[in-house]
Coordinates of C-alpha atoms in Angstrom, one line a residue:
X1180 CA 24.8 148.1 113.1
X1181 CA 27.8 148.4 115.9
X1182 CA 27.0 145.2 117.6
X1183 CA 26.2 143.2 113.8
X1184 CA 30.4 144.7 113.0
X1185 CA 31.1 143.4 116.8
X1186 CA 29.8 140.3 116.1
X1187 CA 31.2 139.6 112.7
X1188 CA 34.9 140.4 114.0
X1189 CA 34.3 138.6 116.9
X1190 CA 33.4 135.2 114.5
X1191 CA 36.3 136.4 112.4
X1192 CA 38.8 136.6 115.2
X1193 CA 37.4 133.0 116.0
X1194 CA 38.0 131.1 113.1
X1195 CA 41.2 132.8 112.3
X1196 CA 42.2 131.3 115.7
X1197 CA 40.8 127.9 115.0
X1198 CA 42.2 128.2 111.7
X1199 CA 45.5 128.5 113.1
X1200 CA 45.4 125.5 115.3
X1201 CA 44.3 123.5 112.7
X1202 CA 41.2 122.1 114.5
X1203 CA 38.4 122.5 112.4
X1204 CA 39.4 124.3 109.0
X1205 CA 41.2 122.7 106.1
X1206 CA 44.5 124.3 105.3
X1207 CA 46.6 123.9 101.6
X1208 CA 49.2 122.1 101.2
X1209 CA 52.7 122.4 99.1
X1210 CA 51.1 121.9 96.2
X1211 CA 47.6 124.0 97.3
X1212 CA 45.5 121.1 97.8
X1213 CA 42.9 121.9 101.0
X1214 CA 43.6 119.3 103.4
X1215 CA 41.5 118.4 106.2
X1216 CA 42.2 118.6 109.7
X1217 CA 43.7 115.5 111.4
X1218 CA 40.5 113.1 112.5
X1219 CA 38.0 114.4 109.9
X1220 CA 37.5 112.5 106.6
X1221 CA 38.1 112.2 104.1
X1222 CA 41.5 113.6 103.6
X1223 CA 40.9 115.9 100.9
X1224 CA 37.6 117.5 99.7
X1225 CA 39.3 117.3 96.1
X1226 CA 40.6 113.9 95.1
X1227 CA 44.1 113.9 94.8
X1228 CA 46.5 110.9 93.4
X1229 CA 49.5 109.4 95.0
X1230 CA 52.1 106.6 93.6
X1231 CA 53.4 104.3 96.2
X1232 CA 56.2 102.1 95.7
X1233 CA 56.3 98.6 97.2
X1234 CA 56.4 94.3 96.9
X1235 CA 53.3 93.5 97.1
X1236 CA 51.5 91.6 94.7
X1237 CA 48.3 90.9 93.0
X1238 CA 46.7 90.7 96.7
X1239 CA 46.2 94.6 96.9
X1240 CA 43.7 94.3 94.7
X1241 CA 42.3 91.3 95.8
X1242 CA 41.0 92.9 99.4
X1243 CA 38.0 95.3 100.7
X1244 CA 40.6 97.5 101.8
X1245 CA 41.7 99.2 98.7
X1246 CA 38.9 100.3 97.4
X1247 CA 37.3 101.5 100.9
X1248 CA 39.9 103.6 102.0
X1249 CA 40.2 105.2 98.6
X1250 CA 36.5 106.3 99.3
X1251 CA 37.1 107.3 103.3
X1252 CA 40.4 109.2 102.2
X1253 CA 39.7 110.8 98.8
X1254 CA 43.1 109.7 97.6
X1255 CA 43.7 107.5 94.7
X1256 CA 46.7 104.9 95.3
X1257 CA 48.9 104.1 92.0
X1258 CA 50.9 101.2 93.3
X1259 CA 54.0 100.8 91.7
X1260 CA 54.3 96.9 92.7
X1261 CA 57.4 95.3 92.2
X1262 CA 59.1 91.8 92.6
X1263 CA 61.0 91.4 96.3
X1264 CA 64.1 89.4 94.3
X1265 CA 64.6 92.7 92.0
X1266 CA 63.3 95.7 94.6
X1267 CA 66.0 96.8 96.1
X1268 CA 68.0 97.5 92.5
X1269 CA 64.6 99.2 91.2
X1270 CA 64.9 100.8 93.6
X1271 CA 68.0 102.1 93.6
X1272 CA 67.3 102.9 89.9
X1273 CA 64.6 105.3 91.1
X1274 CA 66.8 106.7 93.1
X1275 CA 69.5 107.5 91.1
X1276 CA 67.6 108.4 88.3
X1277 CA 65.5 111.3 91.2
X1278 CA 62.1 109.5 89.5
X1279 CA 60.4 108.8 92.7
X1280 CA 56.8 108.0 93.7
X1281 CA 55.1 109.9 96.3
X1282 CA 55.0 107.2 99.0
X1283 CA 57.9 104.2 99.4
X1284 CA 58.7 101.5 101.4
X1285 CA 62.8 101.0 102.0
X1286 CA 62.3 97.4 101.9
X1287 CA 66.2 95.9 102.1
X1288 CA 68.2 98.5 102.6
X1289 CA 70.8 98.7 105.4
X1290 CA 70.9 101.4 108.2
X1291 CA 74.0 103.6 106.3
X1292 CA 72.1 103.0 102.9
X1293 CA 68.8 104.6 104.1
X1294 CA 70.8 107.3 106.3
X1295 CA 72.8 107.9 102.9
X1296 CA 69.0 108.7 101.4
X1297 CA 68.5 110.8 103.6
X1298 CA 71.0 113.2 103.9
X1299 CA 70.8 113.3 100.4
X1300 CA 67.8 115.2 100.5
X1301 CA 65.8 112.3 98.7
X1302 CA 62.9 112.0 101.8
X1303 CA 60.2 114.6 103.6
X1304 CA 60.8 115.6 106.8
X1305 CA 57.5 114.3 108.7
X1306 CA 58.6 115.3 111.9
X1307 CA 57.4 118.7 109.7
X1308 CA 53.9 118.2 109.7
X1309 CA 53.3 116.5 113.2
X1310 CA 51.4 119.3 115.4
X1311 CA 49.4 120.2 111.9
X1312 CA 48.7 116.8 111.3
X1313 CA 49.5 113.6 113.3
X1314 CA 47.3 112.1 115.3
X1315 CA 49.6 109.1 115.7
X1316 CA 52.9 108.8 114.4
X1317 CA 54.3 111.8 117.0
X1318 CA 52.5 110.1 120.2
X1319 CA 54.4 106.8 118.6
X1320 CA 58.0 108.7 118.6
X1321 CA 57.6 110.0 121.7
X1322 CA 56.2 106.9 123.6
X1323 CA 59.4 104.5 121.4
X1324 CA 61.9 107.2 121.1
X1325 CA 64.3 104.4 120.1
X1326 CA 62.1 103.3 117.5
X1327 CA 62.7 106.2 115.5
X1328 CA 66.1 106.6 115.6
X1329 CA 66.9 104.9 112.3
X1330 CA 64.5 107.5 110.7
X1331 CA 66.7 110.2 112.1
X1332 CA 68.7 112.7 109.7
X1333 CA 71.7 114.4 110.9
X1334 CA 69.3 117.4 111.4
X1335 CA 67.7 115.9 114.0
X1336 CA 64.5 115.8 111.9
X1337 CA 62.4 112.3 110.9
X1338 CA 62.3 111.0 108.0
X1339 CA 59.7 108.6 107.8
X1340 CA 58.3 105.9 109.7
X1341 CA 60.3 102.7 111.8
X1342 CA 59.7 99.1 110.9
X1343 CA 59.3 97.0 114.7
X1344 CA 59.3 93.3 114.8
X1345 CA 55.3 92.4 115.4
X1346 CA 55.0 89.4 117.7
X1347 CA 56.7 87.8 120.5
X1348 CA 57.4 84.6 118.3
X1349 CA 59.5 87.4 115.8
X1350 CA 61.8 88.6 118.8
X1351 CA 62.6 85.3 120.0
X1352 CA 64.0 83.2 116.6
X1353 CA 66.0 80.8 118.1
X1354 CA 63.9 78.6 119.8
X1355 CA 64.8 74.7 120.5
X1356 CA 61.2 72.3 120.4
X1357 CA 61.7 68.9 121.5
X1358 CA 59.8 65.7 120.6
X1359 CA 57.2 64.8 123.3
X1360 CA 56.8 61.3 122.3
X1361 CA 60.5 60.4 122.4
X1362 CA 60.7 62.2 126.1
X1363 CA 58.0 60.1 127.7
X1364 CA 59.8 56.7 125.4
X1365 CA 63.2 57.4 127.6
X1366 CA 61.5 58.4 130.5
X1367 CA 62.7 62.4 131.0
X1368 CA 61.4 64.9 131.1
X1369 CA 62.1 68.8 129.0
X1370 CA 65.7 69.2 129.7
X1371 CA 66.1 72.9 131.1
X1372 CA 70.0 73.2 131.4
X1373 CA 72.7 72.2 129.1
X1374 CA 73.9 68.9 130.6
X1375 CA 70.4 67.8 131.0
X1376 CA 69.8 68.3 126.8
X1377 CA 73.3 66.6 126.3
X1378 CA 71.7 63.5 128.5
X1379 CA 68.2 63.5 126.8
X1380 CA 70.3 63.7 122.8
X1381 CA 72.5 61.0 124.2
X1382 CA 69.4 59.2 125.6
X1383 CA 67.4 59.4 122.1
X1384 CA 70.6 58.4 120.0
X1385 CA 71.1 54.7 121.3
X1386 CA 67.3 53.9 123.1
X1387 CA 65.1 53.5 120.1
X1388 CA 62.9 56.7 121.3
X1389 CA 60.9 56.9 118.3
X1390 CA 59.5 53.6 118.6
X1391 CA 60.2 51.8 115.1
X1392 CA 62.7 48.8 116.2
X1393 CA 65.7 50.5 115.2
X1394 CA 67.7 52.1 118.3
X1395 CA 70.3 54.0 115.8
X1396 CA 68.3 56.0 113.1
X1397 CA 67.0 58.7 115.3
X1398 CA 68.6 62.5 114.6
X1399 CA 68.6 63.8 117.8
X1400 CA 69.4 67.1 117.0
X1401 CA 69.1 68.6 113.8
X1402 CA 69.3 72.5 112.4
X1403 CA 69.4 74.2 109.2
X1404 CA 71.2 77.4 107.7
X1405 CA 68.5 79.6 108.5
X1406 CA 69.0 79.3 112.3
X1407 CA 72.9 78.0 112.3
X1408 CA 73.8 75.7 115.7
X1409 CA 76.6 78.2 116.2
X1410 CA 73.7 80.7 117.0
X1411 CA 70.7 80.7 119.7
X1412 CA 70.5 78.2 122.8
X1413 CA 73.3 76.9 122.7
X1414 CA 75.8 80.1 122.8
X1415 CA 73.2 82.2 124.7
X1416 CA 73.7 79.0 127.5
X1417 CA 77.7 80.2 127.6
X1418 CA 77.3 84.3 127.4
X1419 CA 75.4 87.0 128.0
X1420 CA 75.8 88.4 124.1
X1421 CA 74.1 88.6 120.9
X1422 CA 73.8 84.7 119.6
X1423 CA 72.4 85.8 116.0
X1424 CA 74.3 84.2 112.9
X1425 CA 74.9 88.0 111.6
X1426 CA 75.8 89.6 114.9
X1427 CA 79.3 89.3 116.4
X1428 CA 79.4 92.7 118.5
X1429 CA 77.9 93.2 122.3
X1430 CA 78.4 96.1 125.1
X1431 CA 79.9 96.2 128.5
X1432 CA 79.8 99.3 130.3
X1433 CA 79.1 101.7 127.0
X1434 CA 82.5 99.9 125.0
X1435 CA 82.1 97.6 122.3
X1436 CA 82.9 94.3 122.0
X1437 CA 83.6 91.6 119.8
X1438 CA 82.0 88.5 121.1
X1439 CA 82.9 85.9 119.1
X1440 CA 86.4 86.3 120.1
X1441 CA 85.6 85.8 124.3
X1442 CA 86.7 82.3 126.5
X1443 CA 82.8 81.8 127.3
X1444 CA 82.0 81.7 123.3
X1445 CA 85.0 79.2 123.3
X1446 CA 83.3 77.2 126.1
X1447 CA 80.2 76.9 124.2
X1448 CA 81.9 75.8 120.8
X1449 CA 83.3 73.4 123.1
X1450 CA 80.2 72.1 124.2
X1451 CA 78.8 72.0 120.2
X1452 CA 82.1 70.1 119.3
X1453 CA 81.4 67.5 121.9
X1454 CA 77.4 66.8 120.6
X1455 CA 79.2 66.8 117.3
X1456 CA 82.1 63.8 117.7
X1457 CA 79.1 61.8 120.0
X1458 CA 77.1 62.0 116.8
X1459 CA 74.0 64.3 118.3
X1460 CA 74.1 66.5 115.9
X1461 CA 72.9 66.2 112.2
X1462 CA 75.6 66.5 109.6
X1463 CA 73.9 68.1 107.3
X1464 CA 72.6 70.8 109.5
X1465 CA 75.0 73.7 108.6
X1466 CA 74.0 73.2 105.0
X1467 CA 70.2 72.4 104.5
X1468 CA 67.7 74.2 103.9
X1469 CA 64.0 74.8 106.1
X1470 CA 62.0 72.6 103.8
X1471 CA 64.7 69.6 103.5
X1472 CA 64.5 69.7 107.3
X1473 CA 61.0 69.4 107.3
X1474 CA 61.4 66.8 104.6
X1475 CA 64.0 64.8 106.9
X1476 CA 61.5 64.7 110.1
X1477 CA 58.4 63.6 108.0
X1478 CA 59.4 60.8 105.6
X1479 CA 57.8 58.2 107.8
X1480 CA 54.0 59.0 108.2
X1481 CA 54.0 57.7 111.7
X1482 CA 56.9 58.9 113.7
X1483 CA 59.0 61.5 113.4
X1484 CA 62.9 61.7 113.0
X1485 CA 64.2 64.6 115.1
X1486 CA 64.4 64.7 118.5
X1487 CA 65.2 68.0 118.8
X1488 CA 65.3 70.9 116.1
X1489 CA 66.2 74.6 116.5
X1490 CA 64.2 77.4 114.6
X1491 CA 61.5 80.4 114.7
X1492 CA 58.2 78.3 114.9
X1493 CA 57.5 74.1 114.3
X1494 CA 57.8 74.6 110.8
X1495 CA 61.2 74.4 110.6
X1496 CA 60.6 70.5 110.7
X1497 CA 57.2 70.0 109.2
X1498 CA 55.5 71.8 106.8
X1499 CA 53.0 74.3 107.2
X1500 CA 49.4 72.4 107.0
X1501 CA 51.1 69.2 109.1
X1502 CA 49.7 68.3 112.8
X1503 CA 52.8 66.9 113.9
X1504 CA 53.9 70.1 116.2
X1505 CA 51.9 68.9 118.6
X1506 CA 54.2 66.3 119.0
X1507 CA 56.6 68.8 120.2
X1508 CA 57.6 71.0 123.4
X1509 CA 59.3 74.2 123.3
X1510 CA 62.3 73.9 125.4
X1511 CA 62.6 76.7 127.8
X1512 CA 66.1 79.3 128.1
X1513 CA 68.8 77.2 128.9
X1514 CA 71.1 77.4 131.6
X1515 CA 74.7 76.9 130.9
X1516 CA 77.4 75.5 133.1
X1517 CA 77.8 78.7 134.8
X1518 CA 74.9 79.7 135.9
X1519 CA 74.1 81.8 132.7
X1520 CA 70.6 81.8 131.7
X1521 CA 70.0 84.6 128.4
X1522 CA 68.1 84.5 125.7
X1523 CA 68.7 85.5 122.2
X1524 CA 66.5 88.1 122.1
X1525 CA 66.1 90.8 118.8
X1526 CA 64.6 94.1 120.7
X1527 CA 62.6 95.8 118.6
X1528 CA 63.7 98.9 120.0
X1529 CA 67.3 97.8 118.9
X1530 CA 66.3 95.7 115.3
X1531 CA 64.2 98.9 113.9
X1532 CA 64.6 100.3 110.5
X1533 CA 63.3 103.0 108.4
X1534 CA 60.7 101.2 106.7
X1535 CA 58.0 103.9 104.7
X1536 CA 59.0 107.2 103.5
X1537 CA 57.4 110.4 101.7
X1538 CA 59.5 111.7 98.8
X1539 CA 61.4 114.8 98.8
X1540 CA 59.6 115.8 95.5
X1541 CA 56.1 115.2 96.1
X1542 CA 53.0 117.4 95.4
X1543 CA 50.9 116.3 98.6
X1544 CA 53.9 115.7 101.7
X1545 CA 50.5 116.7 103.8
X1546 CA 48.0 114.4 101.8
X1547 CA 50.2 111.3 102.4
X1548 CA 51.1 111.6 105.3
X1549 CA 47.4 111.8 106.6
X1550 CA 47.0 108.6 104.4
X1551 CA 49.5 107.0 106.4
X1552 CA 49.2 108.6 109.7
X1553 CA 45.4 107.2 110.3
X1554 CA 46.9 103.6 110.0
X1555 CA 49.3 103.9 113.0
X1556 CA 46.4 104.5 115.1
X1557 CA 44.1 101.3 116.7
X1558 CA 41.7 101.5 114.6
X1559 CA 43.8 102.0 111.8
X1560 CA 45.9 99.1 112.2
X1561 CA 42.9 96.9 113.5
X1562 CA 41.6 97.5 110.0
X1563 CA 44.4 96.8 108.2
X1564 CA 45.0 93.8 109.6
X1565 CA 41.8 92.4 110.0
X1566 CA 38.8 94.5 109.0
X1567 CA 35.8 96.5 109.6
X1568 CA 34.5 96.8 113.4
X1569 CA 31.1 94.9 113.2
X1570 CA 31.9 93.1 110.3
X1571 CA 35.4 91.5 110.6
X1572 CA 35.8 91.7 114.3
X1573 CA 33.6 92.6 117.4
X1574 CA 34.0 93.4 120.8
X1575 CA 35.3 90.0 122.7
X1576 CA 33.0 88.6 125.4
X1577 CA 33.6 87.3 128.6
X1578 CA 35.9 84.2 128.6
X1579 CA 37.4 85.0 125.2
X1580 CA 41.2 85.5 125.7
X1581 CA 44.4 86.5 123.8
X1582 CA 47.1 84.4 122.5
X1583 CA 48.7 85.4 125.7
X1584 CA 46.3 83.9 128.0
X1585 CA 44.7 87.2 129.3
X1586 CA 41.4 88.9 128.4
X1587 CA 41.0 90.0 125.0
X1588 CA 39.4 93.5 123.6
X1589 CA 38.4 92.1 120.4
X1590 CA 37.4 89.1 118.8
X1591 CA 37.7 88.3 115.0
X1592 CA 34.4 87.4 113.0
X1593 CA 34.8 84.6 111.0
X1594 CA 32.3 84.8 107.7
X1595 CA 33.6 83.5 105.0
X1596 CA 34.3 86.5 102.5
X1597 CA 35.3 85.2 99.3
X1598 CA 37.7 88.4 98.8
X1599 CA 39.0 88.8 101.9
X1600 CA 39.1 92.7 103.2
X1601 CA 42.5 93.2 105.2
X1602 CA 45.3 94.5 103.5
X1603 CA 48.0 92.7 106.3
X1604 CA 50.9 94.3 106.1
X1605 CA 51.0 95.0 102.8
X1606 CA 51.3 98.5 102.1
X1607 CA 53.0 100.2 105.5
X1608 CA 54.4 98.9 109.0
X1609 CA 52.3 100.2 111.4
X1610 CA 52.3 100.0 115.6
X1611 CA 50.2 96.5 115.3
X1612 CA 52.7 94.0 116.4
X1613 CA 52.5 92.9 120.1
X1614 CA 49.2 94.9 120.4
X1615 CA 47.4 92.7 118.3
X1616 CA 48.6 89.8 120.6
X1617 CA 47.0 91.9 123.2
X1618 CA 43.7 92.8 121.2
X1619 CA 42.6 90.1 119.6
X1620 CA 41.3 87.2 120.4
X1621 CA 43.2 84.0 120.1
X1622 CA 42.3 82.0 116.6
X1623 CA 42.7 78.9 117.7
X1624 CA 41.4 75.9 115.1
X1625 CA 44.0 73.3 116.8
X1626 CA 45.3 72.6 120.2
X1627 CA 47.6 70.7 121.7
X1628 CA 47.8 68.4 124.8
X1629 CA 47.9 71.6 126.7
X1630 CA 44.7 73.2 125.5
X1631 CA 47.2 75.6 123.5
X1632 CA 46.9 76.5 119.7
X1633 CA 50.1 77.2 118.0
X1634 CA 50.5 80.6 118.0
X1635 CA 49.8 80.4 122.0
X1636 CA 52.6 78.7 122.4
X1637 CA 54.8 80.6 120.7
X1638 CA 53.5 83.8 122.4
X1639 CA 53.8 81.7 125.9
X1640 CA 57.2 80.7 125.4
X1641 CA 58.4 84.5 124.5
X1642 CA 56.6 85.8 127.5
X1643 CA 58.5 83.1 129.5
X1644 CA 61.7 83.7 127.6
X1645 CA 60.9 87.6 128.0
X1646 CA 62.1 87.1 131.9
X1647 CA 66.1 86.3 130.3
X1648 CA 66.1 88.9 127.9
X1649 CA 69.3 90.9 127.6
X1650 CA 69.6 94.4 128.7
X1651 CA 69.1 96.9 126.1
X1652 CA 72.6 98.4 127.0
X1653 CA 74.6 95.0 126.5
X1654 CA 72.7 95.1 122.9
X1655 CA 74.4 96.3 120.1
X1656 CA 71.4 98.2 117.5
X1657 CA 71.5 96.5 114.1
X1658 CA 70.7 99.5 112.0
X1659 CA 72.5 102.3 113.3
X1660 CA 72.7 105.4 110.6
X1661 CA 76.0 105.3 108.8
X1662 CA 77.5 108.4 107.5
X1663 CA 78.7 108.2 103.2
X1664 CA 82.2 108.3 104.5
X1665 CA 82.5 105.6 107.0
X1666 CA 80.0 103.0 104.8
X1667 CA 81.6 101.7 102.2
X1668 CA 84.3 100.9 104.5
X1669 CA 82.6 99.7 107.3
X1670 CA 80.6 97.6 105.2
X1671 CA 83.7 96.1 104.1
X1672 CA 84.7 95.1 107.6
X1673 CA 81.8 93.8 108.4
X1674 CA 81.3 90.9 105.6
X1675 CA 84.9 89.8 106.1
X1676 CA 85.2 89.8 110.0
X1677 CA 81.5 87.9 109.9
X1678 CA 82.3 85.2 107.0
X1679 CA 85.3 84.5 109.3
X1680 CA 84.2 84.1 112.5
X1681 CA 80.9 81.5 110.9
X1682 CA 83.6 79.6 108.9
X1683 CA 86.0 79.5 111.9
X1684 CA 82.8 78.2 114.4
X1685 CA 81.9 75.8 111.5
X1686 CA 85.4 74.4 111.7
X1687 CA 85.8 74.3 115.4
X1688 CA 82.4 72.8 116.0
X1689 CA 82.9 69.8 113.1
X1690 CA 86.4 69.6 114.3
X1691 CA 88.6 70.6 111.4
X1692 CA 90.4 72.9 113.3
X1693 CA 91.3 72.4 117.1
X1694 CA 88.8 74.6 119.5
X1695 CA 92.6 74.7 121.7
X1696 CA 95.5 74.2 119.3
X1697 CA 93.9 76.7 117.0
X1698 CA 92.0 79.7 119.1
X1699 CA 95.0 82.0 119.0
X1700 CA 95.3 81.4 115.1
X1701 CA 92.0 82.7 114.9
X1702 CA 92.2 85.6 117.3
X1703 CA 95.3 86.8 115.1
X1704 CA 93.1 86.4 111.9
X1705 CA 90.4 88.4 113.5
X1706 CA 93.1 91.2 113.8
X1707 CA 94.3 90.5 110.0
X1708 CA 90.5 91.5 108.9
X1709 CA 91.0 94.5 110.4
X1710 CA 89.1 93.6 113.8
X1711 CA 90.4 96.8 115.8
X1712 CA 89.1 99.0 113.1
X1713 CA 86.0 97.8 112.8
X1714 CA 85.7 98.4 116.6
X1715 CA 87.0 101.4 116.3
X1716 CA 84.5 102.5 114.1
X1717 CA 81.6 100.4 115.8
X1718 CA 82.3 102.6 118.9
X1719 CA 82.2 105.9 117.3
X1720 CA 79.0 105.0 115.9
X1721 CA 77.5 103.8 119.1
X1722 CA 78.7 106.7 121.3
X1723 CA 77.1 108.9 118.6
X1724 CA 73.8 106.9 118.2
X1725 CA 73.5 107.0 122.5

């Protein structure tokens, strides 16, 4: 009887201890749901419902995944799907009504907006439930601590879960391509410093390098307002700052900076205002649109009219089911007349935003955290974004590489499903990005003169570019948290000091104001908007971020 009691204290003492480390026995919840340990399935032995909150449309039901992880999770999804051109202001409705859903994604909101959110009390702390029940999302935080840091509440807690840029073609936007057909017609070659693309424009202006008899029609170089010519190449070629249309600030030495008010930005709106009076540069460039570019280049069926065009990917200048990118080269980083040689990168690190978040007011914080935990892990994200192992992708075989050129892990199975499984990113950001690039197997249909498929090159180029990337400490973050107070007037600053300095570049690169009779005009209107407060404030918040 003594050693049966022994015994039976002995198991209790052990489960009590399992128990405790939440390895093998379910636990309740806020709301007294039993919730499975982390890595068991599925979630809950009791089904349990959960409203998420997002853009997506039709297409979540049109997919495998729904309905499957319903069945591995036990948790019923009621997606709340509304319209990107009216989310955020539903949003915000939701919000200031305190009706939320249980799961939402802050699609559009700006770093002091979502920081505002959460000291406000309206999101779970997740960091909360991490030893209980991440398997991923802590490993994540700890491996990108940056990352997180726009999910961050003044407590020092997090508050939901980053968005990253995915691929290497999403970090590097400002990319110059350049027609292959028109190079070989002059006789150059890819130009690779700034004097050598002002010879190849001026070569394709006057020599007839598209081949139709007329020697003056060609564009040479053409942009659109999506990727503006007083942003990229061209000003990365000049300084060693952020070139993006919406960023104006950089950082020497921990102090802030604006750098759109430096001699070596003045030296490359020199160098745009001289393409501009030789006639290099499109004139309708700072105005149209991606698909009237596209439009321009392919109104002849056999030869296209740009030389030279600046954007994200090759369909800035065609559209998306055209062959005509193989007719064009990516143009590596160009190096200025100094010597410098940086790209305009966007680190992810440094570009992250809170992206998915667990209401305050939920029933199941634990329950849906699981359900979006599991898809930050590889397997997770694999099936997400491209299916079931065995069904939608396999182990890759020998010979089978990435779209960077190295051995792949996996390889996707093509077979025709007529619903297609994946959900994409539809539903939450997860770690995915450049893994994927690393994981899969390039899906290459198409390939160029090079043996390369599209995507490779884009991949190949931000590899290549990757070696005249910026230092993260010369990189001012684009969605640092924002405290109430200092928002509404920072904000403020912001718009006016960035519509000036675009309409000023505009106006020195076209010429309708004087990049030398006019420079200290514009350094005193910089001040007028309030420039020394708004650095002011821009190094508070950085000294507090780092």
């Amino acid at each position: 009887m003594r050693k049966t009691l022994l015994l039976l204290s002995l198991l209790l003492l052990c489960l009590a201890w399992l128990s405790a480390n939440g390895d093998t026995e379910s636990s309740a919840g806020k709301n007294g749901a039993l919730v499975n340990p982390k890595g068991t399935f599925p979630i809950v032995d009791e089904p349990v419902s959960l409203s998420l909150f997002t853009n997506v449309g039709d297409e979540i039901y049109a997919n495998g995944m729904t309905e499957w992880y319903q069945e591995k999770t036990n948790v019923n999804i009621e997606w709340i799907r509304v319209p990107r051109s009216s989310y955020v202001e539903k949003l915000k409705i939701k919000m200031n009504t305190q009706d939320l859903p249980d799961i939402i994604r802050m699609e559009g909101f700006s770093g002091g907006e979502s920081y505002k959110f959460i000291e406000d009390g309206f999101f779970y702390p997740i960091s909360d439930l991490y030893g209980q029940y991440s398997e991923y999302t802590e490993e994540w935080q700890k491996e990108e601590p940056l990352m997180f840091k726009p999910t961050l509440g003044s407590d020092g807690k997090t508050y939901g879960w980053p968005y990253r840029l995915t691929s290497g073609g999403d970090q590097f936007r400002d990319n110059l391509f350049i027609e292959r057909n028109w190079l070989d017609a002059v006789g150059m070659k890819v130009p690779t410093t700034t004097e050598e693309l002002y010879d190849v424009l001026k070569a394709f202006k006057t020599q007839d390098a598209n081949g139709n008899g007329d020697p003056s029609d060609e564009i040479p170089f053409s942009t659109c307002n999506l990727r503006p010519v007083y942003s990229g190449p061209f000003i990365s070629a000049f300084m060693t700052s952020p070139s993006d249309k919406s960023l104006f600030l950089g950082v020497q030495n921990g102090k802030v900076y604006i750098s759109r008010a430096t001699e070596e930005y003045r030296d490359a709106l020199r160098y745009l205002n001289k393409l501009w009076k030789e006639g290099l540069i499109y004139p309708e460039s700072f105005t149209q649109d991606r698909g009237t570019q596209w439009k321009l280049n392919e109104q002849f069926p056999d030869y296209n009219m740009i030389g030279v065009f600046q954007g994200m990917h090759f369909n800035y200048a065609m559209n998306w089911e055209s062959d005509r990118w193989m007719d064009y080269a990516e143009v590596p980083i160009l190096k200025g007349p100094q010597g410098v040689q940086v790209a305009a990168w966007r680190s992810p690190e440094l570009t992250s935003r809170l992206n998915t978040v667990i209401s305050a007011e939920t029933a199941y914080p634990e329950v849906a955290f699981r359900w979006i935990d599991w898809l930050q892990g590889e397997e997770g994200s694999l099936t997400m974004e491209v299916g079931l192992k065995g069904v939608h992708y396999r182990d890759a075989q020998p010979g089978e590489t990435n779209n960077r050129g190295s051995k792949a892990v996996y390889t996707e199975i093509t077979n025709n499903e007529v619903t297609p499984f994946a959900w994409g990113e539809l539903v939450v950001e997860h770690w995915g990005g450049n893994r994927f690039d690393e994981l899969m197997a390039a899906a290459v249909d198409k390939r160029n003169q090079d043996g390369l498929g599209k995507s490779q090159i884009l991949e190949k180029h931000a590899i290549d570019s990757m070696k005249y990337a910026p230092a993260l400490d010369t990189l001012w973050p684009e969605n640092l948290p924002i405290s109430p107070d200092m928002a509404a007037e920072y904000g403020v600053l912001n718009t006016n000091l960035t519509d000036l300095i675009n309409e000023h570049a505009t106006e020195f690169v076209v010429g309708t104001k004087d990049i030398e009779k006019d420079w200290d005009t514009y350094l005193k209107e910089l001040d007028n908007a309030g420039a020394d407060r708004f650095l002011d404030m821009s190094q508070e918040l950085y000294d507090t971020y780092y």
